[in-house]
C-alpha cells in the first residue's frame, strides 16, 4: 500500500429524464461536506451526456490524481446498491441524453475492446459489506445509457493510468440517509480503499 491517505474521487450524476432530483447528486453534496480520517476525498457531479460525462470526470482525475475512482448513478428497478462488474462498448437509448443526443446501437469507441471489467475486487467488497448488512449485490450489466458509457471510458482510463475504478448503481427509492450510510460504508471499507497493487 502507498504511504499517506488514499485519494478517493467519487462522482454522481445530475438530474435527467423522469429523475427530477438525482439521488447520486444529493449523495455527492452530503459526502463532500464530511471529513474523513483515512481518505482524502473529492466529490463531483457529472452531466448526463454521453459525450461529456467522462470528459468532465477526466478533468477532475487529472487535477486530483486519485488512487481510486468510485462513480455512482441511479437506476430505477434496482433494490440494492449494485456494483457493476463490466461495461460494454455499446450505446443505445430510446431517450435523448440531456444534451439532446440519442445513440442508436453504436460502439462507444470504434476500435475499443468489446467490454472492460472494473479492476476493483468486487467479490471481496460484496462479502465484506454483506457482513455489515449493507444491501449490496453484483450486477453484470450497467445498461446501454450514460452510466455504462461513463464506466467504459473510466475503466479504460484506469487501466492505462494505473488507478482503481468502479461503478455503483443505486436504487431510486431509498431515503437519502440510507443511501449515504451505505455508500460511506462502501467508500471507507478497507477492502475498497486498500485494493492497491
Ligand atoms: N443513471 C443513468 C445515467 C445517469 C444516472 O444517474 C444510467 O443508469 O445510465
mmCIF file of C-alpha atoms and ligand atoms in Angstrom:
data_model
loop_
_atom_site.group_PDB
_atom_site.id
_atom_site.type_symbol
_atom_site.label_atom_id
_atom_site.label_comp_id
_atom_site.label_asym_id
_atom_site.label_seq_id
_atom_site.Cartn_x
_atom_site.Cartn_y
_atom_site.Cartn_z
ATOM 1 C CA UNK A 1 0.000 0.000 0.000
ATOM 2 C CA UNK A 2 1.161 3.524 -0.798
ATOM 3 C CA UNK A 3 2.060 5.824 2.083
ATOM 4 C CA UNK A 4 -0.354 8.609 3.026
ATOM 5 C CA UNK A 5 -4.091 8.806 2.828
ATOM 6 C CA UNK A 6 -5.829 7.090 -0.071
ATOM 7 C CA UNK A 7 -7.123 9.656 -2.564
ATOM 8 C CA UNK A 8 -10.698 8.821 -3.485
ATOM 9 C CA UNK A 9 -12.642 10.638 -6.188
ATOM 10 C CA UNK A 10 -16.383 9.955 -6.136
ATOM 11 C CA UNK A 11 -18.889 11.067 -8.746
ATOM 12 C CA UNK A 12 -22.658 11.263 -9.129
ATOM 13 C CA UNK A 13 -24.928 12.490 -11.903
ATOM 14 C CA UNK A 14 -27.258 15.461 -12.417
ATOM 15 C CA UNK A 15 -30.995 15.044 -12.996
ATOM 16 C CA UNK A 16 -32.288 13.570 -16.280
ATOM 17 C CA UNK A 17 -35.498 12.251 -17.846
ATOM 18 C CA UNK A 18 -38.010 11.414 -15.076
ATOM 19 C CA UNK A 19 -35.381 11.720 -12.319
ATOM 20 C CA UNK A 20 -36.084 15.253 -11.050
ATOM 21 C CA UNK A 21 -33.526 15.091 -8.267
ATOM 22 C CA UNK A 22 -30.822 12.555 -8.866
ATOM 23 C CA UNK A 23 -30.127 10.838 -5.510
ATOM 24 C CA UNK A 24 -26.493 10.464 -6.545
ATOM 25 C CA UNK A 25 -26.177 14.272 -6.845
ATOM 26 C CA UNK A 26 -27.604 14.658 -3.313
ATOM 27 C CA UNK A 27 -25.204 11.938 -2.180
ATOM 28 C CA UNK A 28 -22.214 13.864 -3.564
ATOM 29 C CA UNK A 29 -23.298 17.056 -1.749
ATOM 30 C CA UNK A 30 -23.624 15.139 1.530
ATOM 31 C CA UNK A 31 -20.306 13.323 1.136
ATOM 32 C CA UNK A 32 -18.381 16.458 0.207
ATOM 33 C CA UNK A 33 -19.464 18.112 3.456
ATOM 34 C CA UNK A 34 -17.882 15.353 5.591
ATOM 35 C CA UNK A 35 -14.368 14.955 6.998
ATOM 36 C CA UNK A 36 -12.553 11.638 6.705
ATOM 37 C CA UNK A 37 -9.555 10.446 8.670
ATOM 38 C CA UNK A 38 -8.240 7.680 6.403
ATOM 39 C CA UNK A 39 -9.008 9.096 2.984
ATOM 40 C CA UNK A 40 -8.635 12.306 1.028
ATOM 41 C CA UNK A 41 -11.951 12.658 -0.752
ATOM 42 C CA UNK A 42 -13.346 14.770 -3.544
ATOM 43 C CA UNK A 43 -16.914 14.561 -4.869
ATOM 44 C CA UNK A 44 -18.074 15.749 -8.290
ATOM 45 C CA UNK A 45 -21.374 15.790 -10.159
ATOM 46 C CA UNK A 46 -21.416 14.963 -13.873
ATOM 47 C CA UNK A 47 -23.780 15.917 -16.699
ATOM 48 C CA UNK A 48 -25.965 13.105 -18.078
ATOM 49 C CA UNK A 49 -24.376 13.465 -21.522
ATOM 50 C CA UNK A 50 -22.746 10.669 -23.488
ATOM 51 C CA UNK A 51 -20.111 12.966 -24.991
ATOM 52 C CA UNK A 52 -19.230 14.931 -21.873
ATOM 53 C CA UNK A 53 -19.672 12.874 -18.698
ATOM 54 C CA UNK A 54 -16.255 11.235 -18.867
ATOM 55 C CA UNK A 55 -14.590 14.417 -20.182
ATOM 56 C CA UNK A 56 -15.692 16.273 -17.026
ATOM 57 C CA UNK A 57 -14.608 13.374 -14.801
ATOM 58 C CA UNK A 58 -11.225 13.130 -16.573
ATOM 59 C CA UNK A 59 -10.516 16.818 -15.839
ATOM 60 C CA UNK A 60 -11.072 16.052 -12.151
ATOM 61 C CA UNK A 61 -8.895 12.925 -12.367
ATOM 62 C CA UNK A 62 -6.041 14.972 -13.845
ATOM 63 C CA UNK A 63 -6.355 17.608 -11.110
ATOM 64 C CA UNK A 64 -6.967 15.338 -8.108
ATOM 65 C CA UNK A 65 -4.787 12.335 -9.083
ATOM 66 C CA UNK A 66 -6.933 9.723 -7.315
ATOM 67 C CA UNK A 67 -5.852 6.244 -6.255
ATOM 68 C CA UNK A 68 -9.461 5.171 -6.618
ATOM 69 C CA UNK A 69 -12.494 6.499 -8.520
ATOM 70 C CA UNK A 70 -15.974 5.353 -7.495
ATOM 71 C CA UNK A 71 -18.743 6.579 -9.777
ATOM 72 C CA UNK A 72 -22.405 6.417 -8.803
ATOM 73 C CA UNK A 73 -25.565 6.597 -10.908
ATOM 74 C CA UNK A 74 -29.204 5.935 -10.150
ATOM 75 C CA UNK A 75 -31.171 3.116 -11.771
ATOM 76 C CA UNK A 76 -34.895 2.514 -11.495
ATOM 77 C CA UNK A 77 -35.791 -1.110 -10.780
ATOM 78 C CA UNK A 78 -32.805 -1.770 -8.529
ATOM 79 C CA UNK A 79 -33.439 -2.767 -4.920
ATOM 80 C CA UNK A 80 -29.817 -2.906 -3.761
ATOM 81 C CA UNK A 81 -26.650 -0.987 -4.289
ATOM 82 C CA UNK A 82 -25.233 -2.771 -7.315
ATOM 83 C CA UNK A 83 -21.540 -2.952 -8.024
ATOM 84 C CA UNK A 84 -21.103 -3.207 -11.751
ATOM 85 C CA UNK A 85 -18.761 -5.944 -12.933
ATOM 86 C CA UNK A 86 -18.314 -4.879 -16.563
ATOM 87 C CA UNK A 87 -19.004 -2.056 -19.019
ATOM 88 C CA UNK A 88 -19.652 -2.811 -22.693
ATOM 89 C CA UNK A 89 -18.589 -0.941 -25.826
ATOM 90 C CA UNK A 90 -22.135 -0.148 -26.847
ATOM 91 C CA UNK A 91 -24.523 2.774 -26.510
ATOM 92 C CA UNK A 92 -28.184 2.839 -27.367
ATOM 93 C CA UNK A 93 -31.214 4.543 -25.926
ATOM 94 C CA UNK A 94 -34.874 5.234 -26.584
ATOM 95 C CA UNK A 95 -34.363 8.601 -24.894
ATOM 96 C CA UNK A 96 -32.088 11.530 -25.552
ATOM 97 C CA UNK A 97 -29.465 12.469 -23.003
ATOM 98 C CA UNK A 98 -29.692 15.956 -21.503
ATOM 99 C CA UNK A 99 -27.772 17.463 -24.449
ATOM 100 C CA UNK A 100 -30.389 16.120 -26.880
ATOM 101 C CA UNK A 101 -28.165 13.310 -28.245
ATOM 102 C CA UNK A 102 -29.630 9.830 -28.725
ATOM 103 C CA UNK A 103 -27.295 6.989 -29.722
ATOM 104 C CA UNK A 104 -28.769 4.202 -31.763
ATOM 105 C CA UNK A 105 -26.867 0.903 -31.392
ATOM 106 C CA UNK A 106 -23.357 2.285 -31.722
ATOM 107 C CA UNK A 107 -19.963 1.493 -30.223
ATOM 108 C CA UNK A 108 -18.690 3.986 -27.644
ATOM 109 C CA UNK A 109 -15.163 3.700 -29.053
ATOM 110 C CA UNK A 110 -14.858 2.424 -32.628
ATOM 111 C CA UNK A 111 -11.674 0.428 -32.049
ATOM 112 C CA UNK A 112 -12.204 -0.189 -28.328
ATOM 113 C CA UNK A 113 -12.443 -3.613 -26.649
ATOM 114 C CA UNK A 114 -15.934 -5.134 -26.524
ATOM 115 C CA UNK A 115 -16.028 -4.860 -22.765
ATOM 116 C CA UNK A 116 -13.918 -3.937 -19.766
ATOM 117 C CA UNK A 117 -14.119 -5.222 -16.219
ATOM 118 C CA UNK A 118 -13.856 -2.998 -13.161
ATOM 119 C CA UNK A 119 -10.431 -3.567 -11.603
ATOM 120 C CA UNK A 120 -11.900 -3.467 -8.079
ATOM 121 C CA UNK A 121 -12.057 -6.676 -6.136
ATOM 122 C CA UNK A 122 -15.841 -6.640 -6.262
ATOM 123 C CA UNK A 123 -16.304 -10.118 -4.780
ATOM 124 C CA UNK A 124 -14.333 -9.238 -1.659
ATOM 125 C CA UNK A 125 -16.165 -5.925 -1.436
ATOM 126 C CA UNK A 126 -19.547 -7.637 -1.601
ATOM 127 C CA UNK A 127 -18.505 -10.187 1.012
ATOM 128 C CA UNK A 128 -17.280 -7.574 3.444
ATOM 129 C CA UNK A 129 -20.231 -5.224 3.002
ATOM 130 C CA UNK A 130 -22.762 -8.037 3.253
ATOM 131 C CA UNK A 131 -21.303 -8.908 6.660
ATOM 132 C CA UNK A 132 -22.006 -5.270 7.613
ATOM 133 C CA UNK A 133 -25.622 -5.777 6.461
ATOM 134 C CA UNK A 134 -25.419 -3.367 3.526
ATOM 135 C CA UNK A 135 -27.940 -4.364 0.836
ATOM 136 C CA UNK A 136 -25.449 -4.772 -1.990
ATOM 137 C CA UNK A 137 -25.143 -7.105 -4.956
ATOM 138 C CA UNK A 138 -23.074 -7.590 -8.105
ATOM 139 C CA UNK A 139 -24.618 -6.500 -11.396
ATOM 140 C CA UNK A 140 -23.476 -7.872 -14.727
ATOM 141 C CA UNK A 141 -24.957 -5.076 -16.817
ATOM 142 C CA UNK A 142 -24.687 -1.325 -16.409
ATOM 143 C CA UNK A 143 -27.211 -0.896 -19.265
ATOM 144 C CA UNK A 144 -26.570 0.971 -22.511
ATOM 145 C CA UNK A 145 -27.200 4.558 -21.372
ATOM 146 C CA UNK A 146 -24.814 7.186 -19.978
ATOM 147 C CA UNK A 147 -23.735 5.214 -16.869
ATOM 148 C CA UNK A 148 -22.384 2.331 -18.942
ATOM 149 C CA UNK A 149 -20.615 4.766 -21.284
ATOM 150 C CA UNK A 150 -19.005 6.555 -18.340
ATOM 151 C CA UNK A 151 -17.904 3.300 -16.737
ATOM 152 C CA UNK A 152 -16.464 2.050 -20.042
ATOM 153 C CA UNK A 153 -14.292 5.122 -20.570
ATOM 154 C CA UNK A 154 -13.384 5.301 -16.875
ATOM 155 C CA UNK A 155 -12.236 1.666 -16.674
ATOM 156 C CA UNK A 156 -10.142 2.008 -19.847
ATOM 157 C CA UNK A 157 -8.507 5.120 -18.427
ATOM 158 C CA UNK A 158 -7.934 3.396 -15.069
ATOM 159 C CA UNK A 159 -6.179 0.503 -16.800
ATOM 160 C CA UNK A 160 -3.971 2.859 -18.788
ATOM 161 C CA UNK A 161 -3.149 5.206 -15.934
ATOM 162 C CA UNK A 162 -2.958 2.649 -13.111
ATOM 163 C CA UNK A 163 -5.631 3.622 -10.661
ATOM 164 C CA UNK A 164 -8.650 1.694 -9.369
ATOM 165 C CA UNK A 165 -12.138 2.379 -10.637
ATOM 166 C CA UNK A 166 -15.638 1.065 -10.232
ATOM 167 C CA UNK A 167 -19.254 1.953 -10.859
ATOM 168 C CA UNK A 168 -22.186 1.585 -8.477
ATOM 169 C CA UNK A 169 -25.843 1.810 -9.437
ATOM 170 C CA UNK A 170 -28.138 2.976 -6.646
ATOM 171 C CA UNK A 171 -31.878 2.375 -6.173
ATOM 172 C CA UNK A 172 -34.121 5.392 -6.878
ATOM 173 C CA UNK A 173 -36.390 4.722 -3.909
ATOM 174 C CA UNK A 174 -34.046 4.725 -0.914
ATOM 175 C CA UNK A 175 -34.223 7.608 1.573
ATOM 176 C CA UNK A 176 -31.139 9.851 1.308
ATOM 177 C CA UNK A 177 -29.821 8.854 4.753
ATOM 178 C CA UNK A 178 -29.920 5.131 3.907
ATOM 179 C CA UNK A 179 -28.026 5.772 0.673
ATOM 180 C CA UNK A 180 -25.468 7.955 2.461
ATOM 181 C CA UNK A 181 -24.827 5.438 5.267
ATOM 182 C CA UNK A 182 -24.446 2.543 2.838
ATOM 183 C CA UNK A 183 -22.277 4.470 0.380
ATOM 184 C CA UNK A 184 -19.995 5.640 3.196
ATOM 185 C CA UNK A 185 -19.521 2.099 4.474
ATOM 186 C CA UNK A 186 -18.537 1.089 0.971
ATOM 187 C CA UNK A 187 -16.214 4.038 0.358
ATOM 188 C CA UNK A 188 -14.471 3.625 3.730
ATOM 189 C CA UNK A 189 -14.312 -0.153 3.700
ATOM 190 C CA UNK A 190 -10.689 -1.306 3.949
ATOM 191 C CA UNK A 191 -11.216 -3.686 1.071
ATOM 192 C CA UNK A 192 -12.297 -0.755 -1.128
ATOM 193 C CA UNK A 193 -9.634 1.762 -0.226
ATOM 194 C CA UNK A 194 -6.790 -0.687 0.188
ATOM 195 C CA UNK A 195 -7.200 -2.538 -3.090
ATOM 196 C CA UNK A 196 -3.775 -1.483 -4.209
ATOM 197 C CA UNK A 197 -1.147 -3.317 -6.207
HETATM 198 N N1 LIG B 1 -28.279 6.987 -14.232
HETATM 199 C C1 LIG B 1 -28.244 6.846 -15.675
HETATM 200 C C2 LIG B 1 -27.403 7.978 -16.168
HETATM 201 C C3 LIG B 1 -27.322 8.948 -15.032
HETATM 202 C C4 LIG B 1 -27.788 8.201 -13.852
HETATM 203 O O1 LIG B 1 -27.776 8.613 -12.667
HETATM 204 C C5 LIG B 1 -27.826 5.449 -16.165
HETATM 205 O O2 LIG B 1 -28.031 4.472 -15.419
HETATM 206 O O3 LIG B 1 -27.299 5.325 -17.262
#
